[in-house]
mmCIF file of C-alpha atoms and ligand atoms in Angstrom:
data_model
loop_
_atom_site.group_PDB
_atom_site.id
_atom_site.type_symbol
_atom_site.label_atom_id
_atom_site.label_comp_id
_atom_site.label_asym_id
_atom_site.label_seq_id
_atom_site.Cartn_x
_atom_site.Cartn_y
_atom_site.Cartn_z
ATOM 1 C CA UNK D 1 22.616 -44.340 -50.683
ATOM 2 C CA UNK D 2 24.546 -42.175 -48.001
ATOM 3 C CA UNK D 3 26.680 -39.650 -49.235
ATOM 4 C CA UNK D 4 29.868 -37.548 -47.388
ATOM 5 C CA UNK D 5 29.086 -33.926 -48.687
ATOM 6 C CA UNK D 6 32.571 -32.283 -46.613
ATOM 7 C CA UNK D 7 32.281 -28.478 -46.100
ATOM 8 C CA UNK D 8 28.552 -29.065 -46.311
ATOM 9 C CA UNK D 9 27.136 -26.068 -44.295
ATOM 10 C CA UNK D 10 29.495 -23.639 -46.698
ATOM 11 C CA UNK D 11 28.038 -21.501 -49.704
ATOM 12 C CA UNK D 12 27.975 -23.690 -52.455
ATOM 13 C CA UNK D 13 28.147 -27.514 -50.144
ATOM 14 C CA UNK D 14 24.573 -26.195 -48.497
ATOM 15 C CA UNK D 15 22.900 -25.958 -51.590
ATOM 16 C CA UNK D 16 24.341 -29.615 -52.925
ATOM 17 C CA UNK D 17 23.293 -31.127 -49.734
ATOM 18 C CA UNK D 18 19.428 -29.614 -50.334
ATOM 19 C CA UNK D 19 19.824 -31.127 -54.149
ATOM 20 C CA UNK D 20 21.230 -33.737 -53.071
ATOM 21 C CA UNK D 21 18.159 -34.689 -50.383
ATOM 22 C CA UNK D 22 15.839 -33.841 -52.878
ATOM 23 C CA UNK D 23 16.795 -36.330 -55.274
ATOM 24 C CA UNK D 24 16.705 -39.067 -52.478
ATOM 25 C CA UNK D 25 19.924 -39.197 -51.068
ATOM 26 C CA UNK D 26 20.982 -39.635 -47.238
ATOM 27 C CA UNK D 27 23.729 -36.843 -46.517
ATOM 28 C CA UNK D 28 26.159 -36.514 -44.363
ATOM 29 C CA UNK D 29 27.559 -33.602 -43.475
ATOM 30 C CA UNK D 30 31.132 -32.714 -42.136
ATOM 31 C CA UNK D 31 31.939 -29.245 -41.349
ATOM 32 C CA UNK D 32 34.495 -27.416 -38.804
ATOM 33 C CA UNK D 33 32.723 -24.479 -38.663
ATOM 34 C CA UNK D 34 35.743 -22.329 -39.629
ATOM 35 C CA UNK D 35 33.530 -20.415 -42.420
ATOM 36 C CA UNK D 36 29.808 -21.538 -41.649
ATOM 37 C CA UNK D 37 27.167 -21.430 -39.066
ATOM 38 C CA UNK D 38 25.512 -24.386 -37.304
ATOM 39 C CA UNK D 39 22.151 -23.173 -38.399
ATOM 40 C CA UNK D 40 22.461 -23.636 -41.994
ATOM 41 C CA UNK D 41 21.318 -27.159 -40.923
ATOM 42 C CA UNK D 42 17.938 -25.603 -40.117
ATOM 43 C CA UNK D 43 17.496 -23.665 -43.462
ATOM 44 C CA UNK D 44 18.540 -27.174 -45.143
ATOM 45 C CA UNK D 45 15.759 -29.113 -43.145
ATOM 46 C CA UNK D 46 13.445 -26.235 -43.427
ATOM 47 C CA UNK D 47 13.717 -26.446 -47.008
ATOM 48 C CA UNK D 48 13.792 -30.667 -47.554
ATOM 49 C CA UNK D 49 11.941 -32.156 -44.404
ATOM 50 C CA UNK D 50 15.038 -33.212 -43.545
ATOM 51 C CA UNK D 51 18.145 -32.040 -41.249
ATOM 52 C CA UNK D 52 21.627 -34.215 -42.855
ATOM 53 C CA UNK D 53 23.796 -36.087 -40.045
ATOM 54 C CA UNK D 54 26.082 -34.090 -39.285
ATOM 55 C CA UNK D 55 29.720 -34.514 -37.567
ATOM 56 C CA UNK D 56 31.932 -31.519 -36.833
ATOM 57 C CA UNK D 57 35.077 -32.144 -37.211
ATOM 58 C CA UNK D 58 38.633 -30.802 -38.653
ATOM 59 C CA UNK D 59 39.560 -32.673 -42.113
ATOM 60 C CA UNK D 60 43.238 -31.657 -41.424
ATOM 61 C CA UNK D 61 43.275 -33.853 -38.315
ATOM 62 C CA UNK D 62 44.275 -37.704 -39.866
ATOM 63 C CA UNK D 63 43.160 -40.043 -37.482
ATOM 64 C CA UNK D 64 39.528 -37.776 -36.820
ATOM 65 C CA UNK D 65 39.276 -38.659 -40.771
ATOM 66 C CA UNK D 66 39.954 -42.259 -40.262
ATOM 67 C CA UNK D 67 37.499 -42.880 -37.469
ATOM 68 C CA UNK D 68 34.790 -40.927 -39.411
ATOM 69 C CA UNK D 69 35.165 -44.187 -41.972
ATOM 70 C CA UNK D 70 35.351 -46.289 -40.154
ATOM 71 C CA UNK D 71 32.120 -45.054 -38.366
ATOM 72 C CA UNK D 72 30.575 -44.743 -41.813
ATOM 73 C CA UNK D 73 31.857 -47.458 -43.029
ATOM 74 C CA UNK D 74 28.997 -47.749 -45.988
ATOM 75 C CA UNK D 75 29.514 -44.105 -47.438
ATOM 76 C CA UNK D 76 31.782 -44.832 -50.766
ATOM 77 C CA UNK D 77 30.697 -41.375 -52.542
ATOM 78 C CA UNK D 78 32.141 -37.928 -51.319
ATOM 79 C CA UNK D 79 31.466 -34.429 -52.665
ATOM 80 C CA UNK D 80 34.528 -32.264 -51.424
ATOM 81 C CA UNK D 81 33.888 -28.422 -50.700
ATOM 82 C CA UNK D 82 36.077 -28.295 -47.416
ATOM 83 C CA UNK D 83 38.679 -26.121 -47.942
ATOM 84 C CA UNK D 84 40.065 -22.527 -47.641
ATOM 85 C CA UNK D 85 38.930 -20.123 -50.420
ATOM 86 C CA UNK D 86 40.185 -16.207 -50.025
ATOM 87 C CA UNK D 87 42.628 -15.965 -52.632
ATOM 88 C CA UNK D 88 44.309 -12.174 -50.890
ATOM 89 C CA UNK D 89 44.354 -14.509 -48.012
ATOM 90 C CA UNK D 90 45.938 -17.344 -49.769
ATOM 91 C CA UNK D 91 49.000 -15.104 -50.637
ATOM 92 C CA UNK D 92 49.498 -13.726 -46.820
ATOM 93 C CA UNK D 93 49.354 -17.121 -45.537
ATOM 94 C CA UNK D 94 50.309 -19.578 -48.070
ATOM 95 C CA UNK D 95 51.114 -22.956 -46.013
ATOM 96 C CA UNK D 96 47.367 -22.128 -43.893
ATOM 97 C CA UNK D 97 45.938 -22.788 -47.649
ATOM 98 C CA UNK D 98 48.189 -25.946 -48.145
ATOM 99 C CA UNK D 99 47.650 -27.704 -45.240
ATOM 100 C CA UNK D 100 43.761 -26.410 -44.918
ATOM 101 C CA UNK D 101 43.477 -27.481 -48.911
ATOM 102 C CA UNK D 102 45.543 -30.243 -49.696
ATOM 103 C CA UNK D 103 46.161 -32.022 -46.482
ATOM 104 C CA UNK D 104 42.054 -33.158 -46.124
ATOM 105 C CA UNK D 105 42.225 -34.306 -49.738
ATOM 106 C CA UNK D 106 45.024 -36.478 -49.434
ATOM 107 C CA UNK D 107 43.224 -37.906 -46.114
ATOM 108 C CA UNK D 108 40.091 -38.482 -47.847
ATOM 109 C CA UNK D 109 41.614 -39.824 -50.561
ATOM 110 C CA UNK D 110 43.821 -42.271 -48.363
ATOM 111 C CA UNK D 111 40.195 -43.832 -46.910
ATOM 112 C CA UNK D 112 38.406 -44.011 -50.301
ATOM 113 C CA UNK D 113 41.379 -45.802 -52.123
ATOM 114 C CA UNK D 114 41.520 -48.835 -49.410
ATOM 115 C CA UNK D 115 37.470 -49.163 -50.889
ATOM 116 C CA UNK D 116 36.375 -51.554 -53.807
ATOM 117 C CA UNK D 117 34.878 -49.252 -55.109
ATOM 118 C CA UNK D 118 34.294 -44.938 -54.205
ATOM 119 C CA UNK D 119 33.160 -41.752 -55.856
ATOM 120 C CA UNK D 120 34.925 -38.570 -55.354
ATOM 121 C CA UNK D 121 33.441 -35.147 -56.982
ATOM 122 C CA UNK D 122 36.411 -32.234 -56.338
ATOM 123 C CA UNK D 123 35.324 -28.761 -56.408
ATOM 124 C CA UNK D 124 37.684 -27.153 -58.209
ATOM 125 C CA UNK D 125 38.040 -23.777 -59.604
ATOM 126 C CA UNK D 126 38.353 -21.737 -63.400
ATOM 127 C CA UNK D 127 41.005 -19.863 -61.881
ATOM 128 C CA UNK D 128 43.168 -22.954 -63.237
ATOM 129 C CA UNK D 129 42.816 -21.773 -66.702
ATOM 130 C CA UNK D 130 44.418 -18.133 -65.672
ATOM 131 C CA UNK D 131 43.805 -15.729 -68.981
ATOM 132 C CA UNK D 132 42.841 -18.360 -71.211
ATOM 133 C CA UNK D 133 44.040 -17.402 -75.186
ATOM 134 C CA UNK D 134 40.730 -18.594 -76.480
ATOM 135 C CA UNK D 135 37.155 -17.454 -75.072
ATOM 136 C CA UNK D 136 34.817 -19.525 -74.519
ATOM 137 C CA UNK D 137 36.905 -21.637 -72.692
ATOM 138 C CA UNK D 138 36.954 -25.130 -73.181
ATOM 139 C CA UNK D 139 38.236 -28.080 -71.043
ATOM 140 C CA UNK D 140 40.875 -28.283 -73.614
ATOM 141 C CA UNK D 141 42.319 -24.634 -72.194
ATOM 142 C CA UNK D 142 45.872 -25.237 -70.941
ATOM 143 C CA UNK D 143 46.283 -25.085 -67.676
ATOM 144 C CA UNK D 144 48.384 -22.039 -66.418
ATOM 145 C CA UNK D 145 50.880 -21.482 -63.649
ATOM 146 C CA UNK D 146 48.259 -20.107 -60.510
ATOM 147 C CA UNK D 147 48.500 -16.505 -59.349
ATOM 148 C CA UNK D 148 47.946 -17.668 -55.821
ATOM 149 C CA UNK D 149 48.661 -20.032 -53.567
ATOM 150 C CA UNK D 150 44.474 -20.920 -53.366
ATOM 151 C CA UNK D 151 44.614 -21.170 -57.065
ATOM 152 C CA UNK D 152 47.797 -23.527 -56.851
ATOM 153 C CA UNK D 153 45.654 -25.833 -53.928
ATOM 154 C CA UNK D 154 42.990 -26.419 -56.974
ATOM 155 C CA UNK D 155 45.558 -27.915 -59.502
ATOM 156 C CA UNK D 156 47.697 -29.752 -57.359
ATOM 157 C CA UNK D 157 44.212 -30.733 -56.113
ATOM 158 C CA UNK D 158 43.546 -32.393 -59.593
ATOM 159 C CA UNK D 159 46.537 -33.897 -60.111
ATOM 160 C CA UNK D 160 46.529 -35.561 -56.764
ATOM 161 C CA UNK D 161 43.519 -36.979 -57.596
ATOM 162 C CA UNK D 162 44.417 -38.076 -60.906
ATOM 163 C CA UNK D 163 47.433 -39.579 -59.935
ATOM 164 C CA UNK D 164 45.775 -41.681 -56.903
ATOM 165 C CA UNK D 165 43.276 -42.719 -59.235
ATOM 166 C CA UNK D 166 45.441 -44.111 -61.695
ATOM 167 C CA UNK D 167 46.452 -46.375 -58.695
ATOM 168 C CA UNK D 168 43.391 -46.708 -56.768
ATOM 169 C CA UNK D 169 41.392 -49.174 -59.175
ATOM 170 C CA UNK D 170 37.965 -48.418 -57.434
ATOM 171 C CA UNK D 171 38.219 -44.915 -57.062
ATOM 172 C CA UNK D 172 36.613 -42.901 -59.965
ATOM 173 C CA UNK D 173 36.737 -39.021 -59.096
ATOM 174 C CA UNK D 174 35.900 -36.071 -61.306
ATOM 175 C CA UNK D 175 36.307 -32.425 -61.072
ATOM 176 C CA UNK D 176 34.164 -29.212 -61.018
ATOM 177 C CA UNK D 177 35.486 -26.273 -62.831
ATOM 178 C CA UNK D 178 33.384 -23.676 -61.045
ATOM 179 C CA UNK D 179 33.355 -20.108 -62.989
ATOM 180 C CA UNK D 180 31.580 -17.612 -60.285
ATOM 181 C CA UNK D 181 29.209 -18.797 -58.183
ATOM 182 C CA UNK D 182 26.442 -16.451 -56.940
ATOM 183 C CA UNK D 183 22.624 -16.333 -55.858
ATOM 184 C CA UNK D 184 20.914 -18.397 -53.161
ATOM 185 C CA UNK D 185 17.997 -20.974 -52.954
ATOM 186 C CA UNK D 186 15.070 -18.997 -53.583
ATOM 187 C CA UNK D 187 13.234 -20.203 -50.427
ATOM 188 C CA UNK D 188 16.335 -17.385 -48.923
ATOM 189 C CA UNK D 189 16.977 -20.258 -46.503
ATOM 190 C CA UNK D 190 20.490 -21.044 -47.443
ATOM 191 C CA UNK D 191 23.065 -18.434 -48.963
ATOM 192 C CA UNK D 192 26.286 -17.185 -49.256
ATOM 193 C CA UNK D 193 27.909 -15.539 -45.621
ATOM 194 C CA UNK D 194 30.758 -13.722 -45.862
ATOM 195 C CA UNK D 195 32.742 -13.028 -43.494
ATOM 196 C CA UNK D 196 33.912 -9.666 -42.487
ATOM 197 C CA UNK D 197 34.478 -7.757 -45.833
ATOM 198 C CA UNK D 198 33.161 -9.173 -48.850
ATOM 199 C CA UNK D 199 36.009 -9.997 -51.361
ATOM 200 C CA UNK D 200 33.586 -10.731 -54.276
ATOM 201 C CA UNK D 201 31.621 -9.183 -56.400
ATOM 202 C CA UNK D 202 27.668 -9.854 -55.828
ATOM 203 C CA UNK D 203 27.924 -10.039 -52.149
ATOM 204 C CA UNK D 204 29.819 -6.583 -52.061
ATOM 205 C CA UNK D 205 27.143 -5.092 -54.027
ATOM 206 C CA UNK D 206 24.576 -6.404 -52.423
ATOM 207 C CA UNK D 207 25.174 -4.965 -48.659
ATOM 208 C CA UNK D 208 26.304 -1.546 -50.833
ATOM 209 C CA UNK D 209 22.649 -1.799 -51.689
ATOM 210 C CA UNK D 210 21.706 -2.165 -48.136
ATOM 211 C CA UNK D 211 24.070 0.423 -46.631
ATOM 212 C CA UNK D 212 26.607 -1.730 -45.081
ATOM 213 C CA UNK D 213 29.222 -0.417 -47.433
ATOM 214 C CA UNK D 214 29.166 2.686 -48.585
ATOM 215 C CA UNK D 215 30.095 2.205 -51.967
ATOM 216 C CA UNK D 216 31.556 -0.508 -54.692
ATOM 217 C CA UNK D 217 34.763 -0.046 -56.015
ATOM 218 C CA UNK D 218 35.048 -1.317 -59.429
ATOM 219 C CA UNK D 219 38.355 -2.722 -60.030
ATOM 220 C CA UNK D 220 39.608 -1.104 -63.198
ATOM 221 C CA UNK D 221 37.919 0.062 -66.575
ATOM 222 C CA UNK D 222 40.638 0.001 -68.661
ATOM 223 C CA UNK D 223 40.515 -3.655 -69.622
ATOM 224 C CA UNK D 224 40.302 -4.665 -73.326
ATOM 225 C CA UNK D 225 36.392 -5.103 -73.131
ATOM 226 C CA UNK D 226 32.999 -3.642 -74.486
ATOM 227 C CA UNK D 227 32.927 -1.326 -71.720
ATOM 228 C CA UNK D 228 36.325 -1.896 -70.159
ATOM 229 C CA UNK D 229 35.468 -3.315 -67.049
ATOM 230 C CA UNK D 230 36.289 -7.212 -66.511
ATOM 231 C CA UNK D 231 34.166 -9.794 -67.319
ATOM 232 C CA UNK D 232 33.235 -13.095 -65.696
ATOM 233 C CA UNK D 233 30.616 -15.955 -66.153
ATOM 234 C CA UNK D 234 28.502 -15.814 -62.665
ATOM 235 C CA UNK D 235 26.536 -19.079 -62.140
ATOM 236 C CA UNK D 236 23.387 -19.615 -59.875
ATOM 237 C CA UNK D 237 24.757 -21.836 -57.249
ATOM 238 C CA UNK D 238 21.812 -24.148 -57.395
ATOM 239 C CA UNK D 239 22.503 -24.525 -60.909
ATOM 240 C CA UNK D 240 26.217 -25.183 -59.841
ATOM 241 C CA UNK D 241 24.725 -27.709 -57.539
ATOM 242 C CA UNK D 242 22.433 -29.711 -59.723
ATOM 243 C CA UNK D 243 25.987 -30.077 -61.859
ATOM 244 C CA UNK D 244 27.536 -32.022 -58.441
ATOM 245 C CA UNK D 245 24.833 -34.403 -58.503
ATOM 246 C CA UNK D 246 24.432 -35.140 -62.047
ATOM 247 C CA UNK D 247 28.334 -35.697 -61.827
ATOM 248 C CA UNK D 248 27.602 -38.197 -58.232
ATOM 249 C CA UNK D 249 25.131 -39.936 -60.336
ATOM 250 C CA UNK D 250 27.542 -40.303 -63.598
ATOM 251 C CA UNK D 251 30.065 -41.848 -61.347
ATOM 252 C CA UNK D 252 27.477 -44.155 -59.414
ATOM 253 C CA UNK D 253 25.845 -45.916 -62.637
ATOM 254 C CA UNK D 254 29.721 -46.593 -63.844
ATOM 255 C CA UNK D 255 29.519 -44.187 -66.885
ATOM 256 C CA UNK D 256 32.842 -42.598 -66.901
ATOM 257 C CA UNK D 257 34.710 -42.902 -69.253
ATOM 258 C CA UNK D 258 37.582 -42.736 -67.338
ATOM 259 C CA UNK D 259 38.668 -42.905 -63.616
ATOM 260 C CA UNK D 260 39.399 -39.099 -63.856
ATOM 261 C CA UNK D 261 36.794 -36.539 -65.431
ATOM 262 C CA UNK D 262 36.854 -32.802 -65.134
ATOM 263 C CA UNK D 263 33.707 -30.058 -66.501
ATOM 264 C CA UNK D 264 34.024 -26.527 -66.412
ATOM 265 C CA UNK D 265 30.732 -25.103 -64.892
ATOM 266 C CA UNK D 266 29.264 -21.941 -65.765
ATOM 267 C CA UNK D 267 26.610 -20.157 -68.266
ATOM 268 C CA UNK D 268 28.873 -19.565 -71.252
ATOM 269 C CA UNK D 269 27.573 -16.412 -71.225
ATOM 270 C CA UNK D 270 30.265 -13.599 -70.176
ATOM 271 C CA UNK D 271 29.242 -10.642 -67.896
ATOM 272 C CA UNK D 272 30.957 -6.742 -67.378
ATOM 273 C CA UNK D 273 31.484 -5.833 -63.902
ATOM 274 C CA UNK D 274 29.349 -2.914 -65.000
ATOM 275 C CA UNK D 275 26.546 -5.127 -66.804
ATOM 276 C CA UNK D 276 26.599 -7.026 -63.246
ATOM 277 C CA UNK D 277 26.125 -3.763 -61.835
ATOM 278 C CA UNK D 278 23.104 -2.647 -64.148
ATOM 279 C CA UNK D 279 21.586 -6.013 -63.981
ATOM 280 C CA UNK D 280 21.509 -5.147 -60.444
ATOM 281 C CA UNK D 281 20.012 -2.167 -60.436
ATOM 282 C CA UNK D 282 17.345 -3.621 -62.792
ATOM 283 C CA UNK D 283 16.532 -6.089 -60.074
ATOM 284 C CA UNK D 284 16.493 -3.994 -56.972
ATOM 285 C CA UNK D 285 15.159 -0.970 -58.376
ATOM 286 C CA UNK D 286 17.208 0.524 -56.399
ATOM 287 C CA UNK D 287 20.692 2.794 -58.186
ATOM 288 C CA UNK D 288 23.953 1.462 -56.704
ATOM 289 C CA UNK D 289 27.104 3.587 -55.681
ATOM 290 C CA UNK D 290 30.234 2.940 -57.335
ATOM 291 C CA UNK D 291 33.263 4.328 -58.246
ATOM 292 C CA UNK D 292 35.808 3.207 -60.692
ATOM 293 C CA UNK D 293 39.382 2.528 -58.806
ATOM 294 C CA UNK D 294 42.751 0.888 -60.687
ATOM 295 C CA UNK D 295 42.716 -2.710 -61.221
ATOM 296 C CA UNK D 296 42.942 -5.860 -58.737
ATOM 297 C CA UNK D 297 45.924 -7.415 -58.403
ATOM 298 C CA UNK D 298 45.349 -10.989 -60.127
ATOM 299 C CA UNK D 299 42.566 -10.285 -61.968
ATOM 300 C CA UNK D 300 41.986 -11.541 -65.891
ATOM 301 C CA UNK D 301 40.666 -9.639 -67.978
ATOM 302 C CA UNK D 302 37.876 -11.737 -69.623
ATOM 303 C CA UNK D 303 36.581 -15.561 -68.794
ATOM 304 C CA UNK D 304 33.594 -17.708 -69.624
ATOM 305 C CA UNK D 305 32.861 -21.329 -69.791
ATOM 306 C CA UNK D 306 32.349 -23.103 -72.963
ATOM 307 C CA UNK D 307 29.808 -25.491 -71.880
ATOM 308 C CA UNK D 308 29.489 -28.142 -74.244
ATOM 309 C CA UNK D 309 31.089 -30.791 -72.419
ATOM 310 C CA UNK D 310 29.208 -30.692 -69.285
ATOM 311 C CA UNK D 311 25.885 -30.083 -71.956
ATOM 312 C CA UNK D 312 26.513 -33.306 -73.582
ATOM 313 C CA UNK D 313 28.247 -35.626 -70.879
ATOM 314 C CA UNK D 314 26.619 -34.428 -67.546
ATOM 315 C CA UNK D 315 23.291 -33.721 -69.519
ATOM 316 C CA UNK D 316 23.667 -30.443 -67.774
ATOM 317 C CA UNK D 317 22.955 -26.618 -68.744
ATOM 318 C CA UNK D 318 22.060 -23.796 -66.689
ATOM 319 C CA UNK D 319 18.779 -22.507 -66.311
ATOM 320 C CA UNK D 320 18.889 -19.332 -63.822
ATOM 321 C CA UNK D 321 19.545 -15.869 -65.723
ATOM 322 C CA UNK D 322 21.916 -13.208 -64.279
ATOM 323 C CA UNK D 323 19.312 -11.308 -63.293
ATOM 324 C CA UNK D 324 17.397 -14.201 -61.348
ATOM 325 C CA UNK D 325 20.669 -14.681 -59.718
ATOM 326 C CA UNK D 326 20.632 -11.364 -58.512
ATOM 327 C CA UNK D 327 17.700 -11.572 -57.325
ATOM 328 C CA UNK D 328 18.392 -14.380 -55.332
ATOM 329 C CA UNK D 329 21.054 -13.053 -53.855
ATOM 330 C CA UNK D 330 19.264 -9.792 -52.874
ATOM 331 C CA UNK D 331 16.370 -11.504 -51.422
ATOM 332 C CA UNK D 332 18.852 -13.375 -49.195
ATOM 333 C CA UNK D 333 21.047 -10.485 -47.830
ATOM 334 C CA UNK D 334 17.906 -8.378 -47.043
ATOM 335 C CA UNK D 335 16.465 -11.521 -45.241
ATOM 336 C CA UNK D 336 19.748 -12.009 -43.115
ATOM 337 C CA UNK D 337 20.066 -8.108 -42.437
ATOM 338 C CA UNK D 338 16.465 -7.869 -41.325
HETATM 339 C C1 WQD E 401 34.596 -10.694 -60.124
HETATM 340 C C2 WQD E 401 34.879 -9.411 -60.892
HETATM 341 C C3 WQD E 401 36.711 -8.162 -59.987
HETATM 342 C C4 WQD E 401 34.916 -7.168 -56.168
HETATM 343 C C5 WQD E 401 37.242 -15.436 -57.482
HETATM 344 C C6 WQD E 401 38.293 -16.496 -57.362
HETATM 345 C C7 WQD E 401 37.887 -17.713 -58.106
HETATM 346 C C8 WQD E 401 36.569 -18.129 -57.613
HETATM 347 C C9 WQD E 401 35.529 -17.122 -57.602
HETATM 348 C C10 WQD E 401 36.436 -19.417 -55.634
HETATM 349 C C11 WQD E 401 36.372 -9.157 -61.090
HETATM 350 C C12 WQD E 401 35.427 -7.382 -59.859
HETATM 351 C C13 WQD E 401 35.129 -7.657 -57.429
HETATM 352 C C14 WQD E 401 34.767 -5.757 -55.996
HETATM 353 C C15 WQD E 401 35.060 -5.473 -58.372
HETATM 354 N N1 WQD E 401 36.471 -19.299 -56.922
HETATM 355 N N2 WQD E 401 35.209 -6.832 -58.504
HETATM 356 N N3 WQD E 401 34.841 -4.965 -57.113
HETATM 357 O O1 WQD E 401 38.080 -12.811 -58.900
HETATM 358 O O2 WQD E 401 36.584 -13.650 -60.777
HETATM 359 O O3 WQD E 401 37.064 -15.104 -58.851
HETATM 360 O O4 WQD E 401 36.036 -15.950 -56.954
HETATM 361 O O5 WQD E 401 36.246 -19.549 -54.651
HETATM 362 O O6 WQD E 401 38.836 -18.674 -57.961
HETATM 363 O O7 WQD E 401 39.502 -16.002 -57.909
HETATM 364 O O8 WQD E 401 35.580 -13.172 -58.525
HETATM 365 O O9 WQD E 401 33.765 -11.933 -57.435
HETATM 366 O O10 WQD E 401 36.158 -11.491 -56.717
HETATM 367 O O11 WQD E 401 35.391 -10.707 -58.957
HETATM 368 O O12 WQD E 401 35.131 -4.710 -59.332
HETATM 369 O O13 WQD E 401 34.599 -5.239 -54.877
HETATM 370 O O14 WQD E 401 34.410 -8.307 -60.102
HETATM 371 O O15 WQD E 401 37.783 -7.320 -60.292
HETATM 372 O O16 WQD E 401 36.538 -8.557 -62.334
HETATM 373 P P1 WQD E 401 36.917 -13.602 -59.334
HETATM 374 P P2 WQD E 401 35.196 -11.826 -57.812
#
């Protein structure tokens, strides 16, 4: 069974592809290079046996989107990571993030409803929950006004999709509600490349570790926490990735219960900026400079996944600790650095 894995040479789409192969599926693998690097397509074969097809091309271009289906004529199942993902960015250039976000879903979308029958996994993001009431959060969690126009991308995302569903009878789609994604395969093949300045957290620490930066500021310690710094639910990305294909493989044996699904994907376990931090150190052996600065624009205070849904429907949990994450992660940046 071919799949379209868009955005496949990107942090978290390398990783699915390499699942993905592993459990026996062709790939296919559309990227515009925008955010990635041609070679990932060597770490992916050096770690399967087996380099994806791959087709460069821009998603935002229509009829490049229609002649890539009608090329492929037998791929029905698509895993959607294409898409612009800085949310400081977001808020300088809001319409680059629509059209970027929004205007290759509704193209993909307008090939996969004229099919019998299609699968559509949507990454989408926790960031739709803004400062949920209740922690852990559930799928139940209301869905809040964004704080940026990335954030905004991810629920209009959803509801386009639920709403062409609802007319598309063959199209069965269901969403990812990522919480943070961090770490890399541990074969250090594939990982997470930033580019310029590193926006997030385990990728600035990690080249502080190395010297690249000189030190990590941590964004406020005045939050209503355990130790006042904020606190997120950071996910190995191959756990993350195993979640896409247990989803693909939900949709392809028909047992949805509905044409529209959505999981929130994380550990359930919260973590401090400054436990992230510590963990760190732990890890490297190696003591990390920081210094506390005000707050981030944007930023919630506390949020982790409740994961019972994805536990019980997907048959999914994560198994990688924080600290294995970290590990990961600081295997991979001293391996690109060397
Ligand atoms: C984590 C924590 C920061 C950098 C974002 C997107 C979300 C998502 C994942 C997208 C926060 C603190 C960070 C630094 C710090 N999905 N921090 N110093 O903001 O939770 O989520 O990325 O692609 O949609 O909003 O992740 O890694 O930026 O921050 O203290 O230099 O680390 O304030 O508390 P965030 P993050």
């Amino acid at each position: 069974m071919k799949i379209l894995v868009t955005g496949g040479l990107g942090f978290i789409g390398s990783h699915v592809v390499v699942e993905l192969q592993q459990k026996g599926y062709d790939v296919v693998v559309i990227d515009n290079l925008s955010n990635s690097s041609i070679d990932v397509l060597s770490g992916i074969e050096k770690i399967t046996g087996t380099k994806p097809e791959f087709e460069q091309l821009d998603l935002r271009e229509k009829s490049a989107v229609a002649s890539f289906f009608k090329k492929y004529q037998d791929i029905t199942g698509v895993i959607h990571f294409a898409a612009s993902k800085a949310v400081g960015e977001s808020v300088k250039n809001p319409l680059l993030y629509y059209e970027n976000n929004l205007n290759a879903l509704i193209y993909i979308l307008q090939q996969l409803q004229e099919k019998k029958q299609a699968q559509f996994i949507f990454s989408s993001s926790c960031t739709v929950y803004g400062q949920a009431e209740i922690l852990p959060i559930t799928e139940n969690a209301p869905v809040q006004k964004a704080l940026s126009p990335y954030g905004n991308t991810k629920q209009v995302g959803e509801e386009i999709i639920i709403d062409t569903c609802n007319v598309a009878k063959g199209l069965d789609a269901i969403a990812l509600r990522y919480f943070n994604p961090i770490g890399a395969h541990e074969s250090a093949e594939i990982g997470e490349l930033p580019l310029g300045t590193p926006q997030n957290l385990v990728p600035y620490i990690t080249q502080t570790a190395l010297g690249l930066r000189d030190e990590l500021s941590v964004f406020g310690d005045d939050y209503e926490t355990d130790d006042g710094t904020a606190v997120r639910d950071y996910i190995h990305v191959v756990d993350l990735a195993k979640a896409h294909v247990l989803a693909l493989q939900r949709l392809l044996e028909h047992k949805n219960k509905s044409a529209f699904e959505f999981f929130n994907i994380g550990t359930g376990t919260g973590s401090s900026v400054l436990e992230v931090v510590k963990a760190f150190e732990k890890v490297s052996k190696k003591p990390l400079n920081y210094k506390i600065v005000p707050r981030r624009d944007g930023d919630v205070t506390a949020a982790f996944a409740d994961t019972k849904k994805a536990n019980d429907v997907l048959g999914w949990k994560s198994q990688y600790t924080l600290e294995q994450a970290l590990a990961s992660a600081w295997k991979w940046e001293q391996k690109i650095r060397a």
